[in-house]
PDB file of C-alpha atoms in Angstrom:
ATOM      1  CA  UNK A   1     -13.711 124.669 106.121  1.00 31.00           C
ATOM      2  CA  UNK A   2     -11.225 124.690 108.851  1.00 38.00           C
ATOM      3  CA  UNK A   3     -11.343 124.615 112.733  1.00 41.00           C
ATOM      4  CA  UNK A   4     -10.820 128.385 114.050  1.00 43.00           C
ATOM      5  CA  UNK A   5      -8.335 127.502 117.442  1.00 42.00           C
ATOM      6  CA  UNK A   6      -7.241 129.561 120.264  1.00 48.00           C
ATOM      7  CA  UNK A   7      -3.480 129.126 121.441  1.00 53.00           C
ATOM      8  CA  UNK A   8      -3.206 125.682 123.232  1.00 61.00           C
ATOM      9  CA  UNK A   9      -3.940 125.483 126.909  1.00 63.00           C
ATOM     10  CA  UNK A  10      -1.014 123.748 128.628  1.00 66.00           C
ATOM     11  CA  UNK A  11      -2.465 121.648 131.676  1.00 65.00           C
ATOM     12  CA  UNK A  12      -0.880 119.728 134.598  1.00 71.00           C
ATOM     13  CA  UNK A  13      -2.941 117.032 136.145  1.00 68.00           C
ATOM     14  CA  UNK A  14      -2.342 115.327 139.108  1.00 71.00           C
ATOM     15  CA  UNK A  15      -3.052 111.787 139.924  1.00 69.00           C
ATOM     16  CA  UNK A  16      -6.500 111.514 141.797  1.00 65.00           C
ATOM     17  CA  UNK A  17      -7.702 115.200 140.940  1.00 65.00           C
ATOM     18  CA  UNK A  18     -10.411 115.995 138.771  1.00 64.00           C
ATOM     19  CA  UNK A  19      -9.314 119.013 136.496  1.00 67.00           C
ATOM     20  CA  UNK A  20     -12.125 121.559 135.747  1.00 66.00           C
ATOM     21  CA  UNK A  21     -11.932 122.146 131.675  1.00 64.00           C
ATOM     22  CA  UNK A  22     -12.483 126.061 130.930  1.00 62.00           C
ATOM     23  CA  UNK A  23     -15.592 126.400 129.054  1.00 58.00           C
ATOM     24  CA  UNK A  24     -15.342 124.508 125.419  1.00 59.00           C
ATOM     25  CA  UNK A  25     -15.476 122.639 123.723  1.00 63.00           C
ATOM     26  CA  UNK A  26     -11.561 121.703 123.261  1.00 67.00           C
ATOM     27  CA  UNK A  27      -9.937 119.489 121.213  1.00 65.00           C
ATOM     28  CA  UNK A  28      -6.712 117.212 122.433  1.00 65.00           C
ATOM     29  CA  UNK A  29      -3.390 118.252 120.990  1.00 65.00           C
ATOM     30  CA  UNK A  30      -0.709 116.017 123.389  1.00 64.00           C
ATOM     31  CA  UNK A  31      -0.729 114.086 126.826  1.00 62.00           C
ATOM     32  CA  UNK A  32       2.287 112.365 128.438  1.00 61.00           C
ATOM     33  CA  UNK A  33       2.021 108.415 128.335  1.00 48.00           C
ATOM     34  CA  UNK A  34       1.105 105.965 131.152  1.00 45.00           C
ATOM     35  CA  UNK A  35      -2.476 107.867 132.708  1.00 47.00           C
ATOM     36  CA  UNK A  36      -5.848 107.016 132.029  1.00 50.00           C
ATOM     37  CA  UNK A  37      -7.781 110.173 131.298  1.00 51.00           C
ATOM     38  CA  UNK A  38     -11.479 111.057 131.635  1.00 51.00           C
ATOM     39  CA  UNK A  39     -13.906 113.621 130.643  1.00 49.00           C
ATOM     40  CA  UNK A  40     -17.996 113.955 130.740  1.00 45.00           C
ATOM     41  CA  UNK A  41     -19.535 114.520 127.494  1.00 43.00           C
ATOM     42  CA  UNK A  42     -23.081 115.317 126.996  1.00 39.00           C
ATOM     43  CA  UNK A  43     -23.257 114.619 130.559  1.00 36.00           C
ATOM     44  CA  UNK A  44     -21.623 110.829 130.665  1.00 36.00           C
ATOM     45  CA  UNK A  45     -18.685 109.756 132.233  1.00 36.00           C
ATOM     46  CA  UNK A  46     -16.309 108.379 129.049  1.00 41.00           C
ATOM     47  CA  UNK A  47     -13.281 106.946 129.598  1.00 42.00           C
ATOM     48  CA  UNK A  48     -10.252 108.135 126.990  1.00 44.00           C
ATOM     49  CA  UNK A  49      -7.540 105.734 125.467  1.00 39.00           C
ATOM     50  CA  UNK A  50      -4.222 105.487 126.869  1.00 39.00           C
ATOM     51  CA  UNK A  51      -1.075 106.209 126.420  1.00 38.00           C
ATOM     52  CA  UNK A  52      -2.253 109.261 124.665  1.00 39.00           C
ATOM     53  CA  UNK A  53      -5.950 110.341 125.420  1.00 44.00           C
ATOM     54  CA  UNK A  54      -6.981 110.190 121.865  1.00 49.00           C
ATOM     55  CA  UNK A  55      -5.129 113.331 120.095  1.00 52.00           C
ATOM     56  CA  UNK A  56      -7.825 114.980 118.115  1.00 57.00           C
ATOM     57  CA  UNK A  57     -10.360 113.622 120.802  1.00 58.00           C
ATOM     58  CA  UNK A  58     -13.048 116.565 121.787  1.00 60.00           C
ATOM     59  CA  UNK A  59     -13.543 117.789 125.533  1.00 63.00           C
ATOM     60  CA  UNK A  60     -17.046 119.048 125.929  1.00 57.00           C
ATOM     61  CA  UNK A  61     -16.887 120.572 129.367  1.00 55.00           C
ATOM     62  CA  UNK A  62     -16.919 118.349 132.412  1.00 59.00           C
ATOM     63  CA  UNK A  63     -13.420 117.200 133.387  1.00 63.00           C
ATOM     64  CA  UNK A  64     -10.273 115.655 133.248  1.00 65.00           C
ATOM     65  CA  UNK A  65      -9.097 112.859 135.454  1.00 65.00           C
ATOM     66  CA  UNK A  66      -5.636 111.287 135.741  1.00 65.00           C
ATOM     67  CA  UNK A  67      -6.359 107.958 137.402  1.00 61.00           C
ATOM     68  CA  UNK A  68      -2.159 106.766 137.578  1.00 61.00           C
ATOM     69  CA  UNK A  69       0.986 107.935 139.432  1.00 63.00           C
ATOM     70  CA  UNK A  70       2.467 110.995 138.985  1.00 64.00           C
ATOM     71  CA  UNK A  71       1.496 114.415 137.532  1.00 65.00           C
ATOM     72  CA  UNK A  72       0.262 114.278 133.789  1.00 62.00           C
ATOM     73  CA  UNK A  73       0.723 116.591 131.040  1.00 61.00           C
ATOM     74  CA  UNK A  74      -2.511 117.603 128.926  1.00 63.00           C
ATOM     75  CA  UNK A  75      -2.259 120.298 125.830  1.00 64.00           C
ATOM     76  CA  UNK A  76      -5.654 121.391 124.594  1.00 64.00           C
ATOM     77  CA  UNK A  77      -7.321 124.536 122.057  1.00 64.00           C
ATOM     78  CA  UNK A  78     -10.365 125.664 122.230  1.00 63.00           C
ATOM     79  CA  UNK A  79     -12.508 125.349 119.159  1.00 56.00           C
ATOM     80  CA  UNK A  80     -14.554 128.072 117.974  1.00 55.00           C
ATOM     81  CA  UNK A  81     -15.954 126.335 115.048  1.00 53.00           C
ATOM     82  CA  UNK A  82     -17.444 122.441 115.275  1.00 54.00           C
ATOM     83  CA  UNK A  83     -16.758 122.039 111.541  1.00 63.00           C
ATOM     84  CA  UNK A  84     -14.687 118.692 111.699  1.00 74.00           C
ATOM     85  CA  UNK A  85     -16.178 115.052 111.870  1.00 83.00           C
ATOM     86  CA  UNK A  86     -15.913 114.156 115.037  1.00 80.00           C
ATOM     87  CA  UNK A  87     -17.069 117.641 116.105  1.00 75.00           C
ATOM     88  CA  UNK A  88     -20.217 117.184 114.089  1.00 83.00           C
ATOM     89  CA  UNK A  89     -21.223 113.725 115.398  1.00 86.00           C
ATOM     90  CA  UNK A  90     -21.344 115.107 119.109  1.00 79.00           C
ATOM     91  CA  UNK A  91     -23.357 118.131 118.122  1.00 79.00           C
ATOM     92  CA  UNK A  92     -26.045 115.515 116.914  1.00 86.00           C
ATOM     93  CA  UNK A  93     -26.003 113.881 120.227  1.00 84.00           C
ATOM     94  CA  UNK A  94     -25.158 110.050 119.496  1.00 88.00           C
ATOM     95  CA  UNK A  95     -25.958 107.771 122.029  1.00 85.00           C
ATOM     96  CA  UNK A  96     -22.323 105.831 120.973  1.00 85.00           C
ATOM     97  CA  UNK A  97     -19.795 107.088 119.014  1.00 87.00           C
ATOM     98  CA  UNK A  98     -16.391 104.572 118.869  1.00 88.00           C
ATOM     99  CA  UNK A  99     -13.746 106.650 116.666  1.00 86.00           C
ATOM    100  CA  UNK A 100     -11.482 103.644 116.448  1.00 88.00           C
ATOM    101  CA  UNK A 101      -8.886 105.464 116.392  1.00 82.00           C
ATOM    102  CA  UNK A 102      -6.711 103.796 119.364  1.00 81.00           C
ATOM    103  CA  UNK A 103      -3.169 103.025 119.144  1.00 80.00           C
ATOM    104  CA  UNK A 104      -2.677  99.746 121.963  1.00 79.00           C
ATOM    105  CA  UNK A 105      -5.156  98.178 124.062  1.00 80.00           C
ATOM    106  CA  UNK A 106      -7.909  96.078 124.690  1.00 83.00           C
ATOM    107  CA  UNK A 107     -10.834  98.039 124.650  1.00 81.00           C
ATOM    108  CA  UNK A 108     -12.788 100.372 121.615  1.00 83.00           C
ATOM    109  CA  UNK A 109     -13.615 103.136 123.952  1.00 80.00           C
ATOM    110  CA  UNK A 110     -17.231 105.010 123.071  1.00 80.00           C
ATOM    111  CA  UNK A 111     -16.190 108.970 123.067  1.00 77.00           C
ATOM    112  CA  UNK A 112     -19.742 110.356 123.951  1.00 75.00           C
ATOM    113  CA  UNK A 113     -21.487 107.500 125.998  1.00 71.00           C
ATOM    114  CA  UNK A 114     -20.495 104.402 128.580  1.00 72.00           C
ATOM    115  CA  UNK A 115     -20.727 101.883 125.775  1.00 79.00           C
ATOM    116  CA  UNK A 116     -17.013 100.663 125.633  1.00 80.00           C
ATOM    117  CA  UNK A 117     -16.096  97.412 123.176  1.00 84.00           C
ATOM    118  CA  UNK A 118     -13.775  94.427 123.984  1.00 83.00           C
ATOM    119  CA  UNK A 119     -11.453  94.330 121.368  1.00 84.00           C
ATOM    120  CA  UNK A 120     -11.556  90.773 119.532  1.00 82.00           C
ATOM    121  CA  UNK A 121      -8.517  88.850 118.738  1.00 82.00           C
ATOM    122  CA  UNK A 122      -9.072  89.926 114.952  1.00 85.00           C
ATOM    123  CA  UNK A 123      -8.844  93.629 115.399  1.00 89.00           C
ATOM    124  CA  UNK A 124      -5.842  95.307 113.818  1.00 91.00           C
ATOM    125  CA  UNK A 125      -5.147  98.691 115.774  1.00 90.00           C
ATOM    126  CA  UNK A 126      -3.834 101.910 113.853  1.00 89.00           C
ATOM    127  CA  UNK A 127      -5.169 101.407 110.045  1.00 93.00           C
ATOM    128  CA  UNK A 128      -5.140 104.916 108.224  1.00 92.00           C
ATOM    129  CA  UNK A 129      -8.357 106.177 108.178  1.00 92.00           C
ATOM    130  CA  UNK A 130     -10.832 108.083 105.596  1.00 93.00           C
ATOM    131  CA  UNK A 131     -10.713 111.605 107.673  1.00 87.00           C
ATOM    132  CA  UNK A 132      -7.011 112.330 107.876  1.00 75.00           C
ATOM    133  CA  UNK A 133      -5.026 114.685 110.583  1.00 66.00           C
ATOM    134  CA  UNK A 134      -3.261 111.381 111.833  1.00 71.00           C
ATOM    135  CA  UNK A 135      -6.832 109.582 112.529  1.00 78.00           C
ATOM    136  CA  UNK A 136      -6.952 105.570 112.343  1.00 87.00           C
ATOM    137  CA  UNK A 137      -9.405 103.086 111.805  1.00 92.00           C
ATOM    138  CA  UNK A 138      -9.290  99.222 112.826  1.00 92.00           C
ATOM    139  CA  UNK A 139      -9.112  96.524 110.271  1.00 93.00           C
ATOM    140  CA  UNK A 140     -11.371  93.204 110.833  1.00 91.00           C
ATOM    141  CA  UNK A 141      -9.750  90.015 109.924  1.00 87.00           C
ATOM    142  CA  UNK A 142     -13.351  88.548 109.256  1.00 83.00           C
ATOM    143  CA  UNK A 143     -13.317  86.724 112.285  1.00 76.00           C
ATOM    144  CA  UNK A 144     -14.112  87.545 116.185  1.00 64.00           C
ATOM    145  CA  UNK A 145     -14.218  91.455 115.406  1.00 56.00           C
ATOM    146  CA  UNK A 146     -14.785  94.196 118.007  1.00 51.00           C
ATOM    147  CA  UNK A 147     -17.443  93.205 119.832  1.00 58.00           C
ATOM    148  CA  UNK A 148     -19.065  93.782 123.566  1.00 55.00           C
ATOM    149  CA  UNK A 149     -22.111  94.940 125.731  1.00 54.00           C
ATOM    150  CA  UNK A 150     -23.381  98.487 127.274  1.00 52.00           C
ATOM    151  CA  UNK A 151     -21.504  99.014 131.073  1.00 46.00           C
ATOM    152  CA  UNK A 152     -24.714  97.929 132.540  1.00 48.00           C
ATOM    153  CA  UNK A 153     -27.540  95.787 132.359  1.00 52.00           C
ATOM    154  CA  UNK A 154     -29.896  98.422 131.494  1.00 62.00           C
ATOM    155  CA  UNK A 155     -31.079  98.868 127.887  1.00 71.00           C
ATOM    156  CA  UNK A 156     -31.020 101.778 125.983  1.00 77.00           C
ATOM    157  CA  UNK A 157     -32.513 100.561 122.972  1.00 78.00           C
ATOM    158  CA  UNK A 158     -35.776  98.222 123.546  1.00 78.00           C
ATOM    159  CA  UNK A 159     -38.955 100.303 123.203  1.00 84.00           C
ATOM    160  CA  UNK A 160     -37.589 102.854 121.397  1.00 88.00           C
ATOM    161  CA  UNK A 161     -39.183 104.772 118.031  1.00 92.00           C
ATOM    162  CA  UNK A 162     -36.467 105.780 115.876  1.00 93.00           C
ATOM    163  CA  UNK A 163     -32.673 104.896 115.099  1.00 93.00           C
ATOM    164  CA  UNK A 164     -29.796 105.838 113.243  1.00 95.00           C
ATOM    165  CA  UNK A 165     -26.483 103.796 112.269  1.00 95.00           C
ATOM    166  CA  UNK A 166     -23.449 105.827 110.423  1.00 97.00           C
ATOM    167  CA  UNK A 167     -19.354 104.684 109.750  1.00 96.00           C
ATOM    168  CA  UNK A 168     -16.929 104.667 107.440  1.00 96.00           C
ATOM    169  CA  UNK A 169     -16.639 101.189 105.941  1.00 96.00           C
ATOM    170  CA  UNK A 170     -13.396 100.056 103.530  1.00 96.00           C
ATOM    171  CA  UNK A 171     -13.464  96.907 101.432  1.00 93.00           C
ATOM    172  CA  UNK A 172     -10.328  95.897  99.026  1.00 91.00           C
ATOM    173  CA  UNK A 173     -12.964  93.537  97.797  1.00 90.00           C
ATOM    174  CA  UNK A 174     -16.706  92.968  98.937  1.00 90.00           C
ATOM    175  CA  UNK A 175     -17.553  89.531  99.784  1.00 85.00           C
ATOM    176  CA  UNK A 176     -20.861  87.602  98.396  1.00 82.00           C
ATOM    177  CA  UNK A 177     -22.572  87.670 101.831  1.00 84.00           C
ATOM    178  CA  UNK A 178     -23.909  89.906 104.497  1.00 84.00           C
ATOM    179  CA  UNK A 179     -21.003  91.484 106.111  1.00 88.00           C
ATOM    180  CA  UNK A 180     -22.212  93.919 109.208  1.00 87.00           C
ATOM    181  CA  UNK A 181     -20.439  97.094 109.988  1.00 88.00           C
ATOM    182  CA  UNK A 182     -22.981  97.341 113.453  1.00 87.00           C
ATOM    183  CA  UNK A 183     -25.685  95.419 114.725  1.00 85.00           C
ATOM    184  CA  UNK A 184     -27.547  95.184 118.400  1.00 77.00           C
ATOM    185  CA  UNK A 185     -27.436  91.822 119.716  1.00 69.00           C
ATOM    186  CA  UNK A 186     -28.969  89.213 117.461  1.00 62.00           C
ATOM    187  CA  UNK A 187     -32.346  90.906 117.347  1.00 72.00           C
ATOM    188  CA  UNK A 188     -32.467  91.758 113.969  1.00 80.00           C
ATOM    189  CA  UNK A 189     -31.571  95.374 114.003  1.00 87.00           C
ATOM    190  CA  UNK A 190     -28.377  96.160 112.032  1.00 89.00           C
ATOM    191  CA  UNK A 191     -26.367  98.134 109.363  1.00 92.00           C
ATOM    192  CA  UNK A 192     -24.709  95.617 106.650  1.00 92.00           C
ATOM    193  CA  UNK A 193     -23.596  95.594 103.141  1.00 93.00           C
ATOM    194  CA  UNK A 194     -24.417  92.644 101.186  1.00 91.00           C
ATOM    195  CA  UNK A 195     -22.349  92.235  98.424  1.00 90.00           C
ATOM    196  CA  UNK A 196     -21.291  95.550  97.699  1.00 92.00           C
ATOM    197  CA  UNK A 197     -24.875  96.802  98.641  1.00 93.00           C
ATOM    198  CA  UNK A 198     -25.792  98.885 101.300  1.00 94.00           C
ATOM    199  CA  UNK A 199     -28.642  96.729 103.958  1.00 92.00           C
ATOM    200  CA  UNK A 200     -30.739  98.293 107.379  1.00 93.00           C
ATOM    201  CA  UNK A 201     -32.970  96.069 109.014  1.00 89.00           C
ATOM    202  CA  UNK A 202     -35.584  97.037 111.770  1.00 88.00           C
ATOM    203  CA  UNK A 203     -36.838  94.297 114.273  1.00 84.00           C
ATOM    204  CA  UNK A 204     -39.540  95.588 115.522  1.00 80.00           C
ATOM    205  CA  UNK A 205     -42.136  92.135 115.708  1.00 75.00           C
ATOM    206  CA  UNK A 206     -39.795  91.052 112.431  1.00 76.00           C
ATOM    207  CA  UNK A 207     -37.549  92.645 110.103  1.00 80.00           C
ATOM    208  CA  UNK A 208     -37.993  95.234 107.846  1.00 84.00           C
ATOM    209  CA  UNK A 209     -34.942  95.151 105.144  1.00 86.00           C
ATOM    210  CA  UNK A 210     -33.741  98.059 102.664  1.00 90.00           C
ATOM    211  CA  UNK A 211     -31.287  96.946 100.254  1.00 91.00           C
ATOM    212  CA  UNK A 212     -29.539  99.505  98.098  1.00 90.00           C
ATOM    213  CA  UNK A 213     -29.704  98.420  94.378  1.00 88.00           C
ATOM    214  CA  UNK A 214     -26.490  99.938  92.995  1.00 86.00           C
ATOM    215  CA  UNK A 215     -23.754  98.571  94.880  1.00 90.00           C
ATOM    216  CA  UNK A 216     -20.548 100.223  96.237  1.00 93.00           C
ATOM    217  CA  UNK A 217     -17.269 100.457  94.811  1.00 93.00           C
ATOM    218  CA  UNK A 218     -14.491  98.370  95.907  1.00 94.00           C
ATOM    219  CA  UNK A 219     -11.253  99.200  97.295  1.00 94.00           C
ATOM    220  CA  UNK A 220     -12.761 103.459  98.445  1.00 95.00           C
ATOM    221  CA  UNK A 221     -13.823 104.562 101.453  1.00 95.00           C
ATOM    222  CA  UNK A 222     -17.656 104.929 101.641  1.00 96.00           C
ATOM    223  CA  UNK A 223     -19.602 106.650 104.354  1.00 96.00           C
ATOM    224  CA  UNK A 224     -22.817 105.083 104.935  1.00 97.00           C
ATOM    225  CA  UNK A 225     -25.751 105.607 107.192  1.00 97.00           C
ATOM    226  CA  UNK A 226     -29.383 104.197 107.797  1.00 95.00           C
ATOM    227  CA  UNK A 227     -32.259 105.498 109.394  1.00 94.00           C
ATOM    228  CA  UNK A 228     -35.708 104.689 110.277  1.00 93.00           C
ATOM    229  CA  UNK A 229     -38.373 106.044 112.641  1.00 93.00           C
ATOM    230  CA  UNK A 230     -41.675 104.626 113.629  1.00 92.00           C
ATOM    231  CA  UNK A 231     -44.482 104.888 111.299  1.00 90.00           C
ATOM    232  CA  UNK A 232     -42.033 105.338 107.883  1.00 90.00           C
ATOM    233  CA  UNK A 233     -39.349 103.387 105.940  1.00 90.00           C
ATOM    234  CA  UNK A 234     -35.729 103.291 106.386  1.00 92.00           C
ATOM    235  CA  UNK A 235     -33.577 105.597 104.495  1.00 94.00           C
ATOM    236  CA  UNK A 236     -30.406 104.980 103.389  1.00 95.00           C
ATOM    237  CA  UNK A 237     -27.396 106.750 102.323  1.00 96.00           C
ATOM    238  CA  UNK A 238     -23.788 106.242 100.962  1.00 96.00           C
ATOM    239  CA  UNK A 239     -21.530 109.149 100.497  1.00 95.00           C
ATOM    240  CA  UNK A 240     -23.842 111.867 101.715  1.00 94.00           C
ATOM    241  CA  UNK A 241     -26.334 111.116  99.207  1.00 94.00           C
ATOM    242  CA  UNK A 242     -29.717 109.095  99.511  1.00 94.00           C
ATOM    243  CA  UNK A 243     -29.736 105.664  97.390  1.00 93.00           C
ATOM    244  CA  UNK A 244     -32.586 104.394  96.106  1.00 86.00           C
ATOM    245  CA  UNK A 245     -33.649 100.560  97.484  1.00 86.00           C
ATOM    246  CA  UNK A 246     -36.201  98.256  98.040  1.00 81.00           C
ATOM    247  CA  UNK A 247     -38.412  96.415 100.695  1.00 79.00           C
ATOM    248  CA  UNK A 248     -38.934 100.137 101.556  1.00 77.00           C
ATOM    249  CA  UNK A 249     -42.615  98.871 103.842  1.00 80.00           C
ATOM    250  CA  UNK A 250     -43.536 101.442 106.177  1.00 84.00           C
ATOM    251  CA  UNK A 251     -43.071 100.348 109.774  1.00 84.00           C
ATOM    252  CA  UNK A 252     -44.698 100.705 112.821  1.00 87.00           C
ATOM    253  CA  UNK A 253     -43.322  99.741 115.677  1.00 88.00           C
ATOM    254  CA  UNK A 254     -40.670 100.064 118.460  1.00 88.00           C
ATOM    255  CA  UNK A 255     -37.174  98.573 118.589  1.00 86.00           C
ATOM    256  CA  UNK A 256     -37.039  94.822 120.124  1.00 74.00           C
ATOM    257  CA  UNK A 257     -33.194  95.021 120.632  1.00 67.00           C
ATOM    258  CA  UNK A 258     -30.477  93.012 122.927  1.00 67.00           C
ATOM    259  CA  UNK A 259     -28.499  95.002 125.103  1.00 69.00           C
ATOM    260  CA  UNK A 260     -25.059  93.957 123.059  1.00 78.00           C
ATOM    261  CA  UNK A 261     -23.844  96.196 120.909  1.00 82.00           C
ATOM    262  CA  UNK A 262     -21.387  94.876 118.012  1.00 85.00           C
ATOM    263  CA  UNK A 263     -19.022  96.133 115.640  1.00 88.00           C
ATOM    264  CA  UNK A 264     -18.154  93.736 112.811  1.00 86.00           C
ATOM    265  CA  UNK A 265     -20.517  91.042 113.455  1.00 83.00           C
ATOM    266  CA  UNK A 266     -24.067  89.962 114.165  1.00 80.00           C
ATOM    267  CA  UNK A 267     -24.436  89.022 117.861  1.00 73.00           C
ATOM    268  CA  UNK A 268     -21.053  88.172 117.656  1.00 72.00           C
ATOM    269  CA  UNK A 269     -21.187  85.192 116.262  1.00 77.00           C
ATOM    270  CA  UNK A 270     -21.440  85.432 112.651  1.00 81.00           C
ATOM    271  CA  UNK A 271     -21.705  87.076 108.984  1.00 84.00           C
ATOM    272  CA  UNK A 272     -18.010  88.895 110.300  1.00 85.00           C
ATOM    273  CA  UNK A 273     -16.910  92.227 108.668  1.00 89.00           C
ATOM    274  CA  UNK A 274     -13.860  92.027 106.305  1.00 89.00           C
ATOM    275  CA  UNK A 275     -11.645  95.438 105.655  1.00 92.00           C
ATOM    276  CA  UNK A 276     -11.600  98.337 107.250  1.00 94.00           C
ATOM    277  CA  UNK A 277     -14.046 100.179 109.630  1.00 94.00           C
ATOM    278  CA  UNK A 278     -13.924 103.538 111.193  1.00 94.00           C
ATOM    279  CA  UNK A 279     -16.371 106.326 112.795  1.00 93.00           C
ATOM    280  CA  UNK A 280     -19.122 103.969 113.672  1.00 93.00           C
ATOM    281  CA  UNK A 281     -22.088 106.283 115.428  1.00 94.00           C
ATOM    282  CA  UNK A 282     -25.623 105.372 116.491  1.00 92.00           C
ATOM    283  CA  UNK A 283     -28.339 107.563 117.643  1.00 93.00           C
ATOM    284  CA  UNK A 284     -31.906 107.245 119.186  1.00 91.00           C
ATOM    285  CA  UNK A 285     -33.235 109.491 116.705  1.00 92.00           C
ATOM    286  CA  UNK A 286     -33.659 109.686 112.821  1.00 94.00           C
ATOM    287  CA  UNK A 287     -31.412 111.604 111.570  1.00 93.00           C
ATOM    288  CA  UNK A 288     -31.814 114.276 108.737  1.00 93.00           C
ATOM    289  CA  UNK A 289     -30.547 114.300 104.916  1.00 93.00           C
ATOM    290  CA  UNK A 290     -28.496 117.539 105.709  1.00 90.00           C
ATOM    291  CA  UNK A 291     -26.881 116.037 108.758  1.00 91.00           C
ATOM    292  CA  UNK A 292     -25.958 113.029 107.037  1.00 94.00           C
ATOM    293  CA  UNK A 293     -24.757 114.799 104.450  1.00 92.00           C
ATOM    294  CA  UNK A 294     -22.567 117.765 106.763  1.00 89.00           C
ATOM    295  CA  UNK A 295     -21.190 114.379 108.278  1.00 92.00           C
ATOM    296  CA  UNK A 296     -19.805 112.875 104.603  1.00 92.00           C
ATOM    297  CA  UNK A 297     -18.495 116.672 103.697  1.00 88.00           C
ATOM    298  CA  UNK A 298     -16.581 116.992 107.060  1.00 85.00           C
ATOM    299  CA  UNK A 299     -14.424 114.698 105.367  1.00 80.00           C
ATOM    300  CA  UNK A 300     -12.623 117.466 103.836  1.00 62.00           C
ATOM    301  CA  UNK A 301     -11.400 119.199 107.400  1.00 56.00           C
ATOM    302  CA  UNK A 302      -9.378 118.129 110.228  1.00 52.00           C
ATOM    303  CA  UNK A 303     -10.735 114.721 111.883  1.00 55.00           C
TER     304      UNK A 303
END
């Protein structure tokens, strides 16, 4: 399936003046360099990369805001169709979503929420990625990865009854260790693959762990997600499909999680991510089989 788009929409923005987006959603085509871009998604204020607001990026009503000097130019189409990745994610309503996708800069910005990532000296900017259309990925050196903490001190995750994790995860070769793709703080609560093999863990009092059994090929792309709400197990699945695994204990419980979110690493401080990581989504809800699967499909349309 393909994206059904209207002509594009050629804006001028100047600096210091919020521009009202027609209704939506839109998808970014082009902006001129040197302007720091905003728009509110879902209702939260996200900051967009510079020096080219993310082409491919979705606008979901809200606004645009040119925060430098001088007018900027902004070419968007509407989208009549959410059929592509990215367009799928925000119709499940992550809480994060980091596309990874930026091409300088310090910071992994969070598309859908405030949740914005330092960039650690072993990021690598501009990897190609799995979806294609001119999307990248980051590659982790297996080192200090791309790591940080929510924009404020409150915590959107303690006390809660259900999560999801989901990315696209690239290994020329997996190592003989845990290697996370996301975890929350140090308390436990993580998406990992352990030798090849797909790993959630729950800290909800003390971990719950579901291994996969058959591991993942080397040197492909693999979409993988976990999920788990209060009261069942955690379900996992690579490529769309669900994968059989074990330690698969019903829990009951609510999350016990760290502010700090972290791509690459647990807490930041250890069992680093080596290869290549893209997409990486988490949500405050389980999601469902056919959503997890529409996600790994999407693969086949425009990013």
């Amino acid at each position: 399936m393909t994206e059904a788009l209207t002509p594009g929409v050629v804006i001028t923005i100047q600096p210091s003046t919020p521009y009202a987006l027609p209704p939506g959603p839109h998808r970014v085509l082009f902006s001129t360099a040197s302007a720091t871009y905003s728009s509110t998604v879902g209702g939260v204020y996200a900051a967009l990369t510079t020096p080219n607001v993310e082409p491919g990026v979705l606008l979901d009503g809200g606004f645009v805001q040119n925060t430098a000097g001088g007018p900027r130019l902004v070419i968007i189409k509407k989208i009549t169709r959410l059929t592509t990745y990215a367009g799928l994610v925000a119709q499940a309503n992550p809480l994060a979503f980091w596309r990874l996708n930026e091409k300088t800069g310090n910071t992994l910005y969070d598309s859908f929420g405030p949740y914005n990532l330092a960039k650690g000296s072993g990021v690598t900017l501009g990897t190609a990625g799995p979806l294609g259309d001119g999307n990248t990925a980051v590659t982790l050196d297996g080192t200090i990865n791309g790591q940080g903490s929510t924009s404020s001190g409150a915590n959107p995750w303690s006390g809660q009854a259900a999560i999801s994790f989901e990315a696209w995860v690239f290994n020329a070769a997996w190592a003989a260790t845990h290697e996370m793709a996301v975890s929350l703080g140090s308390q436990g609560i993580y998406l990992s693959v352990d030798t090849g093999s797909l790993t959630m863990s729950i800290h909800t009092g003390s971990q719950l762990v579901n291994k996969q059994i058959t591991p993942m090929t080397a040197n492909a792309w693999h979409h993988i997600a976990g999920t788990w709400a209060s009261g069942g197990k955690i379900d996992l699945f690579v490529d769309g499909a669900a994968v059989a695994g074990d330690n698969v204990t019903t829990r009951v419980g609510t999350l016990s999680a760290g502010i700090n979110f972290f791509v690459g690493s647990f807490g930041g401080t250890t069992l680093f991510y080596s290869g290549i990581v893209d997409e990486v989504a988490v949500y405050l809800r389980k999601l469902s089989a056919s959503e997890i699967k529409s996600h790994f499909s999407a693969r086949s349309t425009k990013a």
